[in-house]
Coordinates of C-alpha atoms in Angstrom, one line a residue:
X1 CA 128.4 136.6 -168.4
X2 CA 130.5 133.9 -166.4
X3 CA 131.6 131.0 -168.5
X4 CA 132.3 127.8 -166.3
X5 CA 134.5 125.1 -168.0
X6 CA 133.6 121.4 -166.9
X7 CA 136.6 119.2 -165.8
X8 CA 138.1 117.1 -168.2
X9 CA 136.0 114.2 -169.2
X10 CA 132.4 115.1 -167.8
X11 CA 130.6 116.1 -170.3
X12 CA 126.7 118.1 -169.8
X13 CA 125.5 114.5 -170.9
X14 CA 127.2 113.0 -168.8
X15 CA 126.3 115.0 -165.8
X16 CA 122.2 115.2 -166.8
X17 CA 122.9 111.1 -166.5
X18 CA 124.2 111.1 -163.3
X19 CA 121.5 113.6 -162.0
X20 CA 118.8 111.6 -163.3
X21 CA 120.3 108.1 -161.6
X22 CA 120.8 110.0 -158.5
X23 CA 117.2 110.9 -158.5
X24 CA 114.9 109.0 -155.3
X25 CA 111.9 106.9 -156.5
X26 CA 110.1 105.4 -154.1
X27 CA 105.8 103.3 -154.1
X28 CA 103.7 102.5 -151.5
X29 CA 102.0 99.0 -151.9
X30 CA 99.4 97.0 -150.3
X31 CA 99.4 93.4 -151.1
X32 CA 96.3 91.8 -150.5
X33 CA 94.5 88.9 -151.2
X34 CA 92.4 85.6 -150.2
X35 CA 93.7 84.2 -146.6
X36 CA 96.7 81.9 -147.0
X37 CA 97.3 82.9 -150.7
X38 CA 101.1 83.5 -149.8
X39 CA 101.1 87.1 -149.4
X40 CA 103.2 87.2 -146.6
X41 CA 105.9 85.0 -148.2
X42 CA 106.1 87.1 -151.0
X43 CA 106.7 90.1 -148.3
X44 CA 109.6 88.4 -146.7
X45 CA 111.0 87.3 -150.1
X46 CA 110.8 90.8 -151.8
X47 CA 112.4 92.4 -148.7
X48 CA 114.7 89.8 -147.9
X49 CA 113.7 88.9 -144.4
X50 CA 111.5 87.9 -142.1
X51 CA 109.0 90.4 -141.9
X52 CA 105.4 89.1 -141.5
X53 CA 103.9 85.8 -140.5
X54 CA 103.9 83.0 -142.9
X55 CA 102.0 79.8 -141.7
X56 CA 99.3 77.4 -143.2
X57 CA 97.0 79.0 -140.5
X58 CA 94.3 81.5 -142.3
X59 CA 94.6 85.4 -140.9
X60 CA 97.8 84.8 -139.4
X61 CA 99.2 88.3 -140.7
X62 CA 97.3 90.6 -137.5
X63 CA 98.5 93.7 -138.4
X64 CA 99.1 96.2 -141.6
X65 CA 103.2 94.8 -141.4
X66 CA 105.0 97.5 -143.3
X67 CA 108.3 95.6 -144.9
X68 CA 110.5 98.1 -146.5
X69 CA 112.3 97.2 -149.8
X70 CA 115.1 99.8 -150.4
X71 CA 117.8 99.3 -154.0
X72 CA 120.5 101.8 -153.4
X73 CA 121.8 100.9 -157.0
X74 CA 118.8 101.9 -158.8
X75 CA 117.6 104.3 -156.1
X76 CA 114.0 103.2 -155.6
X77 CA 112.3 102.0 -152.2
X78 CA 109.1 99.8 -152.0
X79 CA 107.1 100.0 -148.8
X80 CA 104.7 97.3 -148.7
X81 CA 101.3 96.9 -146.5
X82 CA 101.0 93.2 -145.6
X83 CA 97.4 92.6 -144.4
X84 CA 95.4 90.5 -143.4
X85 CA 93.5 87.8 -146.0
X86 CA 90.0 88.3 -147.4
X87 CA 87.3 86.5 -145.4
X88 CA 83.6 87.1 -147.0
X89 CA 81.5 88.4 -143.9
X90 CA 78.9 85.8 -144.3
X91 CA 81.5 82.8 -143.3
X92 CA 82.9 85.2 -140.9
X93 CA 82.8 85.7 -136.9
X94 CA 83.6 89.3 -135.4
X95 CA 87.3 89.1 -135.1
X96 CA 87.6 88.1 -139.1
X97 CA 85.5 90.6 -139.4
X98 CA 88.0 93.0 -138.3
X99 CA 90.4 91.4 -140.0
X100 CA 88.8 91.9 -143.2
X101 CA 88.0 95.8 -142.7
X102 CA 91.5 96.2 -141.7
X103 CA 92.6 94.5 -145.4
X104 CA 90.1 96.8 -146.8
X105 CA 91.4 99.6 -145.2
X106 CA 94.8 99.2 -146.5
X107 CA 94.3 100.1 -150.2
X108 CA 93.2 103.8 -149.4
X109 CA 97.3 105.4 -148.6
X110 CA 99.1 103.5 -151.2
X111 CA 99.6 103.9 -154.8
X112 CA 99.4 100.3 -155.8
X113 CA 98.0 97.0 -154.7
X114 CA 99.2 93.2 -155.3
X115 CA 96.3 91.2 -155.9
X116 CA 97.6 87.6 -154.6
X117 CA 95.6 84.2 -156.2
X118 CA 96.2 81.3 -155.2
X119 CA 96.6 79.5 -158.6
X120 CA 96.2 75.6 -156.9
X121 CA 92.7 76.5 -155.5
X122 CA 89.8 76.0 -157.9
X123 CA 88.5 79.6 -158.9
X124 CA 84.6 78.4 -157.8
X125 CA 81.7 80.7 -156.7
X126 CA 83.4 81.8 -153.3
X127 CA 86.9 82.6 -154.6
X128 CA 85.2 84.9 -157.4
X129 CA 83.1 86.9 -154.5
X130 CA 86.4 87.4 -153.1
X131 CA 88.2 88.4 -155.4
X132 CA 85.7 90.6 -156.7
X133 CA 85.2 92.7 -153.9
X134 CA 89.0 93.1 -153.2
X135 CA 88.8 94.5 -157.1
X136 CA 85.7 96.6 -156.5
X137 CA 87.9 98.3 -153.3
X138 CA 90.6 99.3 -156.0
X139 CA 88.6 100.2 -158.4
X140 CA 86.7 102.7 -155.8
X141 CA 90.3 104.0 -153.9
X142 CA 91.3 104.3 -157.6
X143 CA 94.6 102.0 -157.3
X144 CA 96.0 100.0 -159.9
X145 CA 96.2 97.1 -159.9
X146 CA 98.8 94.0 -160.6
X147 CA 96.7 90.3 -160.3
X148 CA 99.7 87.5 -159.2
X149 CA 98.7 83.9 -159.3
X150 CA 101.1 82.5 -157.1
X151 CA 101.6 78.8 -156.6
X152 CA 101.6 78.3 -160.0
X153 CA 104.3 75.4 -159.5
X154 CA 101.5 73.1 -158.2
X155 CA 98.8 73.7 -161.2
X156 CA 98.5 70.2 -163.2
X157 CA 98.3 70.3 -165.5
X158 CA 99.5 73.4 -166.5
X159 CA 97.3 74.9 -169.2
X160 CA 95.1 75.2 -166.0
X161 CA 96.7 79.0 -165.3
X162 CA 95.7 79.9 -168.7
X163 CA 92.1 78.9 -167.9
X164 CA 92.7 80.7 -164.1
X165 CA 94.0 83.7 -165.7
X166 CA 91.0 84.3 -167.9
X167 CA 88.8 83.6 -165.5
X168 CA 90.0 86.4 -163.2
X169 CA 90.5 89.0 -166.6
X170 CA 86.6 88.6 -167.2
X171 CA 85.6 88.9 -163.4
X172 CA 88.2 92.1 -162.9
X173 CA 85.8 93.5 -166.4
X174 CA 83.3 92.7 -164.8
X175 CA 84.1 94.6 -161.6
X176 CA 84.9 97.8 -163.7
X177 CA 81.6 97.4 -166.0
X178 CA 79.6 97.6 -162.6
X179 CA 81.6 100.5 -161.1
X180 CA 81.5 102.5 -164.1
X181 CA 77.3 101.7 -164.0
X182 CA 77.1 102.9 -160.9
X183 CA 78.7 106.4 -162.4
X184 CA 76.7 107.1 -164.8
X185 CA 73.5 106.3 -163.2
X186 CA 74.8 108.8 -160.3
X187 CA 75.0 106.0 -157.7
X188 CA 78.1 106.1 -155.0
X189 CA 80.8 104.3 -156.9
X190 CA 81.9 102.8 -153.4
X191 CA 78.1 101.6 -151.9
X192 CA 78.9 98.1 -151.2
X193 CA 82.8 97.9 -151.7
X194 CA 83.7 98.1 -148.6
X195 CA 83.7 100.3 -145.3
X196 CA 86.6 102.7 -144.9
X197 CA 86.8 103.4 -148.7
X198 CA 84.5 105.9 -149.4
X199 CA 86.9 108.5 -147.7
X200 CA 89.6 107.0 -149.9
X201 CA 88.3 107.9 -152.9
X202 CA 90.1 111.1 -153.9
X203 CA 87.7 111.9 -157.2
X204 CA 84.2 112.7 -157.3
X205 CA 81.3 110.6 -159.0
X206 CA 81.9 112.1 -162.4
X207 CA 84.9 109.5 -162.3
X208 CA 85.7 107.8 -165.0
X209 CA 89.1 105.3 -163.7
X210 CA 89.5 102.7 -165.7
X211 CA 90.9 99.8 -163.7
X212 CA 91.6 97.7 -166.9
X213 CA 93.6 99.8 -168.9
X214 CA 96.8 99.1 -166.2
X215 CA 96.2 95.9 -164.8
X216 CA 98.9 93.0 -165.2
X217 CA 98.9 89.6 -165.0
X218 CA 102.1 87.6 -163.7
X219 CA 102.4 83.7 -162.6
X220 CA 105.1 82.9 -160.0
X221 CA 105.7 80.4 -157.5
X222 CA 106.8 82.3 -154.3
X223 CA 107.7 79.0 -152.1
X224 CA 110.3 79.0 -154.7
X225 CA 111.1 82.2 -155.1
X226 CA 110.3 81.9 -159.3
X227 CA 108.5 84.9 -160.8
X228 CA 109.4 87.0 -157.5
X229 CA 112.1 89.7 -160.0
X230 CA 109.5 89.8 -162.4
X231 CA 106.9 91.0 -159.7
X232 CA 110.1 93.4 -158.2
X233 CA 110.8 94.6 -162.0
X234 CA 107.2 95.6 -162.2
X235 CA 107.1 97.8 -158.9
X236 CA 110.2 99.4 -160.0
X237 CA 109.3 100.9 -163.1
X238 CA 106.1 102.7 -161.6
X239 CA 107.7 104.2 -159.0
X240 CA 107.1 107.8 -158.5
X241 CA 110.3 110.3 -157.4
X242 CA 110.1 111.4 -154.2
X243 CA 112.4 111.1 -151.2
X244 CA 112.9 107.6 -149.3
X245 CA 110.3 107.5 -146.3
X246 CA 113.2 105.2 -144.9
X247 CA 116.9 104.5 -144.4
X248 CA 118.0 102.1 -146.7
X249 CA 119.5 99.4 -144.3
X250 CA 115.4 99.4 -142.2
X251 CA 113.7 96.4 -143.9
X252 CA 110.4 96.8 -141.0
X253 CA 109.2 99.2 -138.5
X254 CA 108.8 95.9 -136.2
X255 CA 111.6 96.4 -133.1
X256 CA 113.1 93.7 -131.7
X257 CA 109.8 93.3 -128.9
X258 CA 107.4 93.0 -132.0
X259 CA 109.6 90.6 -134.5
X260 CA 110.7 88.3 -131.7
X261 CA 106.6 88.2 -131.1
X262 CA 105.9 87.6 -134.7
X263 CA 108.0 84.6 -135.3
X264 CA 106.7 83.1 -131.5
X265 CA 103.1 83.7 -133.0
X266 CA 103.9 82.2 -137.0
X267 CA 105.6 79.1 -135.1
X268 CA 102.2 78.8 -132.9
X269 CA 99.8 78.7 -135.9
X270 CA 102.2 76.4 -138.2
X271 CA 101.8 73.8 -135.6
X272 CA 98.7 74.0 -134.7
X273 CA 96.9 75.4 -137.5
X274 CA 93.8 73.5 -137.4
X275 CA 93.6 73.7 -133.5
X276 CA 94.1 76.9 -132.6
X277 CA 91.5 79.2 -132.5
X278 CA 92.6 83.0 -134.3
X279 CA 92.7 85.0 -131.4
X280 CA 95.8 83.6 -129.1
X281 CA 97.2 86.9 -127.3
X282 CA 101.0 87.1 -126.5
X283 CA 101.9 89.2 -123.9
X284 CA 105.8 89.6 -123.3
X285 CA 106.4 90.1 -119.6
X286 CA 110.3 90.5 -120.0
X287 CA 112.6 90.9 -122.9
X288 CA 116.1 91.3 -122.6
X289 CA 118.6 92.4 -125.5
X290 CA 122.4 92.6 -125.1
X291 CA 124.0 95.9 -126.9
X292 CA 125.4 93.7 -129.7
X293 CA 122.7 91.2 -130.2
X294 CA 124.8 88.3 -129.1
X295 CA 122.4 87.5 -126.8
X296 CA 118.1 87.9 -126.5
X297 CA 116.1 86.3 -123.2
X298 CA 112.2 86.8 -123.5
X299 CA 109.6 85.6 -121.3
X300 CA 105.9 85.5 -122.9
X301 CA 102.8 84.7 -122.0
X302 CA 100.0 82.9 -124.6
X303 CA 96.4 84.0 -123.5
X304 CA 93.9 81.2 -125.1
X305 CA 89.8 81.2 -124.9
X306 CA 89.4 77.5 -122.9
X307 CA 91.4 75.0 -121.1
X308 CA 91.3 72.6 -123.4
X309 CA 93.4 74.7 -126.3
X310 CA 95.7 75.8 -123.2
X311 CA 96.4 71.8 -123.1
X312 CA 97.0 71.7 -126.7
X313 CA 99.7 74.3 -127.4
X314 CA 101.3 72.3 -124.2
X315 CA 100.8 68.9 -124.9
X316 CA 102.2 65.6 -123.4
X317 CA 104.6 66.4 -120.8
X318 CA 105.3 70.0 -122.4
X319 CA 106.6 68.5 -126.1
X320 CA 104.1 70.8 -128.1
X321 CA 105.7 74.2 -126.9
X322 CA 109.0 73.0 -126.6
X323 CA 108.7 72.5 -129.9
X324 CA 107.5 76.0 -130.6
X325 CA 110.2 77.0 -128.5
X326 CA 112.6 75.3 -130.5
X327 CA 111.5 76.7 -133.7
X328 CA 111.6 80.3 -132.7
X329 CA 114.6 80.3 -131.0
X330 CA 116.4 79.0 -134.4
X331 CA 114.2 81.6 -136.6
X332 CA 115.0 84.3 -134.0
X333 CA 118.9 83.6 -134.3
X334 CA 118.6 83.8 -138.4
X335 CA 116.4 86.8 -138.0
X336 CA 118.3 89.1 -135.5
X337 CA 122.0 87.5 -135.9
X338 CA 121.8 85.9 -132.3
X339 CA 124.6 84.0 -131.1
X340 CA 122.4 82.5 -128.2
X341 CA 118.5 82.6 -127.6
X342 CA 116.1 82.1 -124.5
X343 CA 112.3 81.7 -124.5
X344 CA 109.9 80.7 -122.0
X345 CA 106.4 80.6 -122.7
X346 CA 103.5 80.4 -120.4
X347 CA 99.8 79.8 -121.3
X348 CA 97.0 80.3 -119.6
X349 CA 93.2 80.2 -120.5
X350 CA 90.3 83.1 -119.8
X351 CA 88.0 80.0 -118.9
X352 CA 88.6 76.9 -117.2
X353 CA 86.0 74.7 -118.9

């Protein structure tokens, strides 16, 4: 038999180490949660950029955002799902609606969901209906789960999040004492939970997944980006090997069309979240990139319902979307390393009066 000598100083050890850290790891996460709970800023925090909307606006996240988080030193890449927040159907109209089967939707492909609370809101009668029936949409898609109370910098005083994070223990037991009911008396598991999760579930009624025995609790502030490694600590250690869906450097599948839209449409809602109405279409007519991103023109155009919200994203002599304009054009420089940036923004309305 052949006998091969390792070179001097690399021991097997030492090589079954190396293998191991060498070794690709990689989870697929949705982050959901009730609208405005700071999912988004937790997205752009974890990956490091500026990857979905973040606004005091309700719903302003559109679309399933994938951010990509990718360690090269520990060899493990996160792909999150940013969607949209929570509405309950009953205080909803049809675009929510959507919105709210598309957050649904989310938890079916990943492994893991993000459960996002906001800790400064009172945990009343239509938080807990929320939260519930994201829980009953994990517990169905058999995902578990990690419950964050965020903004737990503005809970006063502060044995409040104890009081919050009970609260939210007994309804998540509550959830799975339902679910596991509905088992055993042979009901569908996912009747009520939610449309587009019933072809999610990968098991059959005999289930028996346990939501509780995995779920965690953490408390972080992300407007001040405290708690955040804990959270990132967390998602590391129950990734699963596999190769990297991604190249490490990609930290969105958003192109330069699509991010320069996003931060147009998170400027929009921040000023004039109480005004304007959810569905405010952007069309870009023209964008212009030069090969080394010195320099980005864009010309877009902002389709609202009525007149009267046309005249508000304008305002008095043009100062309202100037002021957008202003915004974007410093968040697009940050974003894509522009040395100089152009918008000009149109906006019509589909009726007059």
């Amino acid at each position: 038999r052949k006998v091969f000598k390792l070179p001097r100083g690399l021991t097997a050890d030492a090589l079954k180490q190396e293998d191991q850290t060498c070794v690709e790891r990689s989870l697929d996460v949705a982050i959901l949660g009730a609208p405005n709970a700071g999912k988004s800023t937790l997205l752009n925090l974890l990956v490091g950029g500026k990857v979905s909307a973040v606004s005091p606006k309700r719903n302003t996240t559109r679309e399933s955002v994938v951010g990509i988080l990718s360690d090269t030193k520990e060899k493990v890449q996160i792909v999150f799902h940013d969607t949209p927040g929570y509405v309950d159907y009953r205080a909803a109209g049809r675009f929510v609606r959507e919105l709210h089967v598309g957050a649904r939707e989310a938890v079916g492909p990943v492994d893991r969901c993000l459960v996002l609370v906001d800790a400064a809101r009172r945990f009343d009668a239509g938080a807990r209906r929320d939260f519930e029936a994201l829980i009953d949409n994990c517990i169905v898609a058999e995902r578990p789960v990690a419950v964050v109370l965020n903004k737990a910098d503005l809970v006063h005083p502060k044995p409040r999040l104890l009081l919050t994070a009970d609260a939210l223990w007994r309804a998540l037991e509550g959830c799975q004492e339902r679910q596991a009911g509905a088992v055993v008396r042979g009901e569908d598991p996912g009747e009520g939970a939610g449309r587009g999760l019933k072809e999610c579930n990968s098991a059959d009624k005999g289930s028996r997944f346990d939501l509780t025995e995995e779920a965690e609790f953490f408390m972080i502030s992300a407007g001040k980006n405290d708690g955040v490694d804990d959270v990132k600590s967390y998602l590391f250690s129950h990734a699963y090997e596999r190769e990297w869906e991604y190249e490490e450097d990609v930290i969105t599948e958003f192109d330069e069309e699509e991010l320069v839209s996003e931060i147009i449409r998170e400027q929009i809602y921040r000023r004039f979240h109480k005004e304007v109405p959810y569905r405010v279409e952007q069309f870009t007519r023209d964008l212009k990139v030069s090969e080394d991103h010195s320099f980005i023109r864009i010309n877009q155009e902002l389709i609202v319902p009525n007149d009267s919200q046309r005249k508000i994203i304008i305002g008095n002599n043009g100062n309202s979307l100037k002021a957008v304009m202003a915004a974007a054009r410093n968040e697009i420089k940050r974003a894509l390393g522009c040395g100089e940036v152009i918008i000009n923004i149109s906006v019509k309305a589909t009726k007059k009066k």
